[in-house]
């Protein structure tokens, strides 16, 4: 739905998409979606944009008139599992199989996927062949952070062995066009499995094995929401990760 009010105000003030984007710190395509798709920005961003344009924020985005009360359920939340173990492996494989543009996987090991679904590499290779960009970030078994997590989860050196096993599982994909495997040594607050505008997030809790921690299925519905928060987290880790050589 076109946001004609925003378009008119910007035109009257001589604002381009790039001008407003630079002012509030977003991508010009985001501003374009505000206008052409009727997207409502995050309240903080909307207030900054309205102030820059000299317009009432509620006149630009009436949806923000709603009382600022906590939501019982986020509109981006599709499903919440009490534990990752409650989700069948098809939850993961169906999500990845539906991807058409982007697959991002951020884990330490997550060897349960290959163990439960031996065709995982074939699935990822097929997605890459169809034009998907596939990025896989695995835990560096030699990093202090991974070793510390092992102690916290009462696995000891077991987690390092699982990271090495994960590298073995994904190794055949290293030279696949459109696919890149890297290792990282960051603190893993959440494991992330993204396929285009859908994502599975496995939360982590101190002293709790990942399979016992909650898993939520997100679908991107707005800018600056939960989905974008985890996407930014993946990007930050990816930029620190080291490519795995074939």
PDB file of C-alpha atoms in Angstrom, residues 72-204:
ATOM      1  CA  UNK A  72       1.784 -11.045  23.951  1.00  0.00           C
ATOM      2  CA  UNK A  73       3.090 -12.418  20.645  1.00  0.00           C
ATOM      3  CA  UNK A  74       5.350 -10.766  18.079  1.00  0.00           C
ATOM      4  CA  UNK A  75       3.832 -10.683  14.571  1.00  0.00           C
ATOM      5  CA  UNK A  76       7.114 -12.153  13.321  1.00  0.00           C
ATOM      6  CA  UNK A  77       6.820 -15.234  15.530  1.00  0.00           C
ATOM      7  CA  UNK A  78       5.437 -18.219  13.623  1.00  0.00           C
ATOM      8  CA  UNK A  79       6.084 -21.001  16.135  1.00  0.00           C
ATOM      9  CA  UNK A  80       7.779 -21.337  19.513  1.00  0.00           C
ATOM     10  CA  UNK A  81       9.180 -24.690  20.630  1.00  0.00           C
ATOM     11  CA  UNK A  82      10.008 -25.168  24.308  1.00  0.00           C
ATOM     12  CA  UNK A  83      13.095 -27.120  23.248  1.00  0.00           C
ATOM     13  CA  UNK A  84      14.929 -27.555  19.961  1.00  0.00           C
ATOM     14  CA  UNK A  85      14.459 -31.290  20.433  1.00  0.00           C
ATOM     15  CA  UNK A  86      10.692 -30.785  20.099  1.00  0.00           C
ATOM     16  CA  UNK A  87      11.070 -29.654  16.478  1.00  0.00           C
ATOM     17  CA  UNK A  88      11.289 -32.465  13.890  1.00  0.00           C
ATOM     18  CA  UNK A  89      14.275 -32.282  11.559  1.00  0.00           C
ATOM     19  CA  UNK A  90      11.838 -31.530   8.722  1.00  0.00           C
ATOM     20  CA  UNK A  91      11.319 -28.124  10.380  1.00  0.00           C
ATOM     21  CA  UNK A  92      14.894 -27.306   9.377  1.00  0.00           C
ATOM     22  CA  UNK A  93      15.121 -29.098   6.045  1.00  0.00           C
ATOM     23  CA  UNK A  94      11.778 -27.805   4.740  1.00  0.00           C
ATOM     24  CA  UNK A  95      12.823 -24.270   5.617  1.00  0.00           C
ATOM     25  CA  UNK A  96      16.143 -24.604   3.773  1.00  0.00           C
ATOM     26  CA  UNK A  97      14.567 -26.338   0.789  1.00  0.00           C
ATOM     27  CA  UNK A  98      12.181 -23.395   0.313  1.00  0.00           C
ATOM     28  CA  UNK A  99      15.012 -20.858  -0.008  1.00  0.00           C
ATOM     29  CA  UNK A 100      15.428 -19.135  -3.353  1.00  0.00           C
ATOM     30  CA  UNK A 101      17.985 -16.414  -2.629  1.00  0.00           C
ATOM     31  CA  UNK A 102      19.809 -16.778   0.685  1.00  0.00           C
ATOM     32  CA  UNK A 103      20.704 -19.499   3.171  1.00  0.00           C
ATOM     33  CA  UNK A 104      22.704 -18.575   6.278  1.00  0.00           C
ATOM     34  CA  UNK A 105      23.679 -21.054   8.977  1.00  0.00           C
ATOM     35  CA  UNK A 106      25.440 -19.933  12.166  1.00  0.00           C
ATOM     36  CA  UNK A 107      26.256 -22.671  14.676  1.00  0.00           C
ATOM     37  CA  UNK A 108      29.105 -24.215  16.602  1.00  0.00           C
ATOM     38  CA  UNK A 109      28.456 -27.698  15.222  1.00  0.00           C
ATOM     39  CA  UNK A 110      24.771 -28.697  14.934  1.00  0.00           C
ATOM     40  CA  UNK A 111      25.796 -32.170  13.786  1.00  0.00           C
ATOM     41  CA  UNK A 112      22.241 -33.333  14.526  1.00  0.00           C
ATOM     42  CA  UNK A 113      21.226 -32.054  11.088  1.00  0.00           C
ATOM     43  CA  UNK A 114      23.573 -34.296   9.124  1.00  0.00           C
ATOM     44  CA  UNK A 115      22.920 -37.209  11.451  1.00  0.00           C
ATOM     45  CA  UNK A 116      19.141 -36.944  11.082  1.00  0.00           C
ATOM     46  CA  UNK A 117      19.176 -35.905   7.421  1.00  0.00           C
ATOM     47  CA  UNK A 118      22.171 -37.350   5.514  1.00  0.00           C
ATOM     48  CA  UNK A 119      21.065 -35.545   2.309  1.00  0.00           C
ATOM     49  CA  UNK A 120      21.702 -32.128   3.832  1.00  0.00           C
ATOM     50  CA  UNK A 121      24.726 -31.425   1.619  1.00  0.00           C
ATOM     51  CA  UNK A 122      22.744 -32.464  -1.463  1.00  0.00           C
ATOM     52  CA  UNK A 123      19.938 -30.099  -0.449  1.00  0.00           C
ATOM     53  CA  UNK A 124      22.336 -27.184   0.027  1.00  0.00           C
ATOM     54  CA  UNK A 125      24.109 -27.975  -3.241  1.00  0.00           C
ATOM     55  CA  UNK A 126      20.774 -28.012  -5.077  1.00  0.00           C
ATOM     56  CA  UNK A 127      19.840 -24.638  -3.600  1.00  0.00           C
ATOM     57  CA  UNK A 128      23.209 -23.198  -4.643  1.00  0.00           C
ATOM     58  CA  UNK A 129      22.802 -24.610  -8.152  1.00  0.00           C
ATOM     59  CA  UNK A 130      19.447 -22.790  -8.366  1.00  0.00           C
ATOM     60  CA  UNK A 131      21.064 -19.453  -7.502  1.00  0.00           C
ATOM     61  CA  UNK A 132      20.980 -19.348  -3.702  1.00  0.00           C
ATOM     62  CA  UNK A 133      23.910 -17.863  -1.825  1.00  0.00           C
ATOM     63  CA  UNK A 134      24.795 -20.334   0.929  1.00  0.00           C
ATOM     64  CA  UNK A 135      26.914 -19.219   3.882  1.00  0.00           C
ATOM     65  CA  UNK A 136      27.819 -21.586   6.711  1.00  0.00           C
ATOM     66  CA  UNK A 137      29.647 -20.420   9.841  1.00  0.00           C
ATOM     67  CA  UNK A 138      30.910 -23.176  12.153  1.00  0.00           C
ATOM     68  CA  UNK A 139      32.695 -22.988  15.486  1.00  0.00           C
ATOM     69  CA  UNK A 140      36.489 -22.986  15.388  1.00  0.00           C
ATOM     70  CA  UNK A 141      37.399 -26.014  17.538  1.00  0.00           C
ATOM     71  CA  UNK A 142      40.701 -24.382  18.525  1.00  0.00           C
ATOM     72  CA  UNK A 143      39.145 -21.142  19.784  1.00  0.00           C
ATOM     73  CA  UNK A 144      39.015 -20.404  23.497  1.00  0.00           C
ATOM     74  CA  UNK A 145      35.363 -19.430  23.203  1.00  0.00           C
ATOM     75  CA  UNK A 146      34.325 -22.833  21.862  1.00  0.00           C
ATOM     76  CA  UNK A 147      36.374 -24.596  24.524  1.00  0.00           C
ATOM     77  CA  UNK A 148      34.783 -22.474  27.234  1.00  0.00           C
ATOM     78  CA  UNK A 149      31.297 -23.350  25.955  1.00  0.00           C
ATOM     79  CA  UNK A 150      32.198 -27.025  26.283  1.00  0.00           C
ATOM     80  CA  UNK A 151      32.893 -26.548  29.960  1.00  0.00           C
ATOM     81  CA  UNK A 152      29.729 -24.525  30.485  1.00  0.00           C
ATOM     82  CA  UNK A 153      27.569 -27.200  28.871  1.00  0.00           C
ATOM     83  CA  UNK A 154      29.354 -29.988  30.779  1.00  0.00           C
ATOM     84  CA  UNK A 155      30.623 -31.424  27.491  1.00  0.00           C
ATOM     85  CA  UNK A 156      34.290 -30.676  28.106  1.00  0.00           C
ATOM     86  CA  UNK A 157      36.265 -31.485  24.961  1.00  0.00           C
ATOM     87  CA  UNK A 158      33.151 -32.996  23.367  1.00  0.00           C
ATOM     88  CA  UNK A 159      32.085 -29.738  21.756  1.00  0.00           C
ATOM     89  CA  UNK A 160      35.478 -29.340  20.095  1.00  0.00           C
ATOM     90  CA  UNK A 161      35.109 -32.833  18.632  1.00  0.00           C
ATOM     91  CA  UNK A 162      31.637 -31.945  17.343  1.00  0.00           C
ATOM     92  CA  UNK A 163      32.995 -28.801  15.675  1.00  0.00           C
ATOM     93  CA  UNK A 164      35.612 -30.898  13.886  1.00  0.00           C
ATOM     94  CA  UNK A 165      32.942 -33.403  12.899  1.00  0.00           C
ATOM     95  CA  UNK A 166      30.802 -30.565  11.520  1.00  0.00           C
ATOM     96  CA  UNK A 167      33.750 -29.407   9.415  1.00  0.00           C
ATOM     97  CA  UNK A 168      34.041 -32.935   8.024  1.00  0.00           C
ATOM     98  CA  UNK A 169      30.327 -32.993   7.218  1.00  0.00           C
ATOM     99  CA  UNK A 170      30.406 -29.678   5.342  1.00  0.00           C
ATOM    100  CA  UNK A 171      33.830 -30.152   3.733  1.00  0.00           C
ATOM    101  CA  UNK A 172      32.410 -31.533   0.441  1.00  0.00           C
ATOM    102  CA  UNK A 173      30.614 -28.196  -0.061  1.00  0.00           C
ATOM    103  CA  UNK A 174      33.708 -26.017   0.196  1.00  0.00           C
ATOM    104  CA  UNK A 175      34.365 -25.783  -3.548  1.00  0.00           C
ATOM    105  CA  UNK A 176      30.693 -25.655  -4.533  1.00  0.00           C
ATOM    106  CA  UNK A 177      29.923 -22.434  -6.461  1.00  0.00           C
ATOM    107  CA  UNK A 178      27.688 -20.120  -4.451  1.00  0.00           C
ATOM    108  CA  UNK A 179      28.619 -21.791  -1.159  1.00  0.00           C
ATOM    109  CA  UNK A 180      31.149 -20.674   1.440  1.00  0.00           C
ATOM    110  CA  UNK A 181      32.118 -22.304   4.731  1.00  0.00           C
ATOM    111  CA  UNK A 182      33.889 -20.330   7.452  1.00  0.00           C
ATOM    112  CA  UNK A 183      34.884 -20.902  11.080  1.00  0.00           C
ATOM    113  CA  UNK A 184      34.328 -18.386  13.870  1.00  0.00           C
ATOM    114  CA  UNK A 185      35.415 -17.994  17.465  1.00  0.00           C
ATOM    115  CA  UNK A 186      32.660 -15.696  18.695  1.00  0.00           C
ATOM    116  CA  UNK A 187      30.396 -16.259  21.658  1.00  0.00           C
ATOM    117  CA  UNK A 188      27.365 -18.061  20.248  1.00  0.00           C
ATOM    118  CA  UNK A 189      24.338 -16.496  21.883  1.00  0.00           C
ATOM    119  CA  UNK A 190      21.989 -18.107  19.344  1.00  0.00           C
ATOM    120  CA  UNK A 191      22.258 -20.639  16.540  1.00  0.00           C
ATOM    121  CA  UNK A 192      20.685 -19.209  13.393  1.00  0.00           C
ATOM    122  CA  UNK A 193      19.230 -21.017  10.371  1.00  0.00           C
ATOM    123  CA  UNK A 194      17.998 -18.504   7.794  1.00  0.00           C
ATOM    124  CA  UNK A 195      16.249 -19.142   4.479  1.00  0.00           C
ATOM    125  CA  UNK A 196      15.261 -15.916   2.685  1.00  0.00           C
ATOM    126  CA  UNK A 197      12.650 -14.204   4.904  1.00  0.00           C
ATOM    127  CA  UNK A 198      12.249 -17.094   7.345  1.00  0.00           C
ATOM    128  CA  UNK A 199      14.533 -18.105  10.170  1.00  0.00           C
ATOM    129  CA  UNK A 200      14.921 -20.625  12.981  1.00  0.00           C
ATOM    130  CA  UNK A 201      16.678 -19.311  16.084  1.00  0.00           C
ATOM    131  CA  UNK A 202      17.916 -21.712  18.756  1.00  0.00           C
ATOM    132  CA  UNK A 203      18.477 -19.693  21.923  1.00  0.00           C
ATOM    133  CA  UNK A 204      21.319 -20.671  24.223  1.00  0.00           C
TER     134      UNK A 204
END
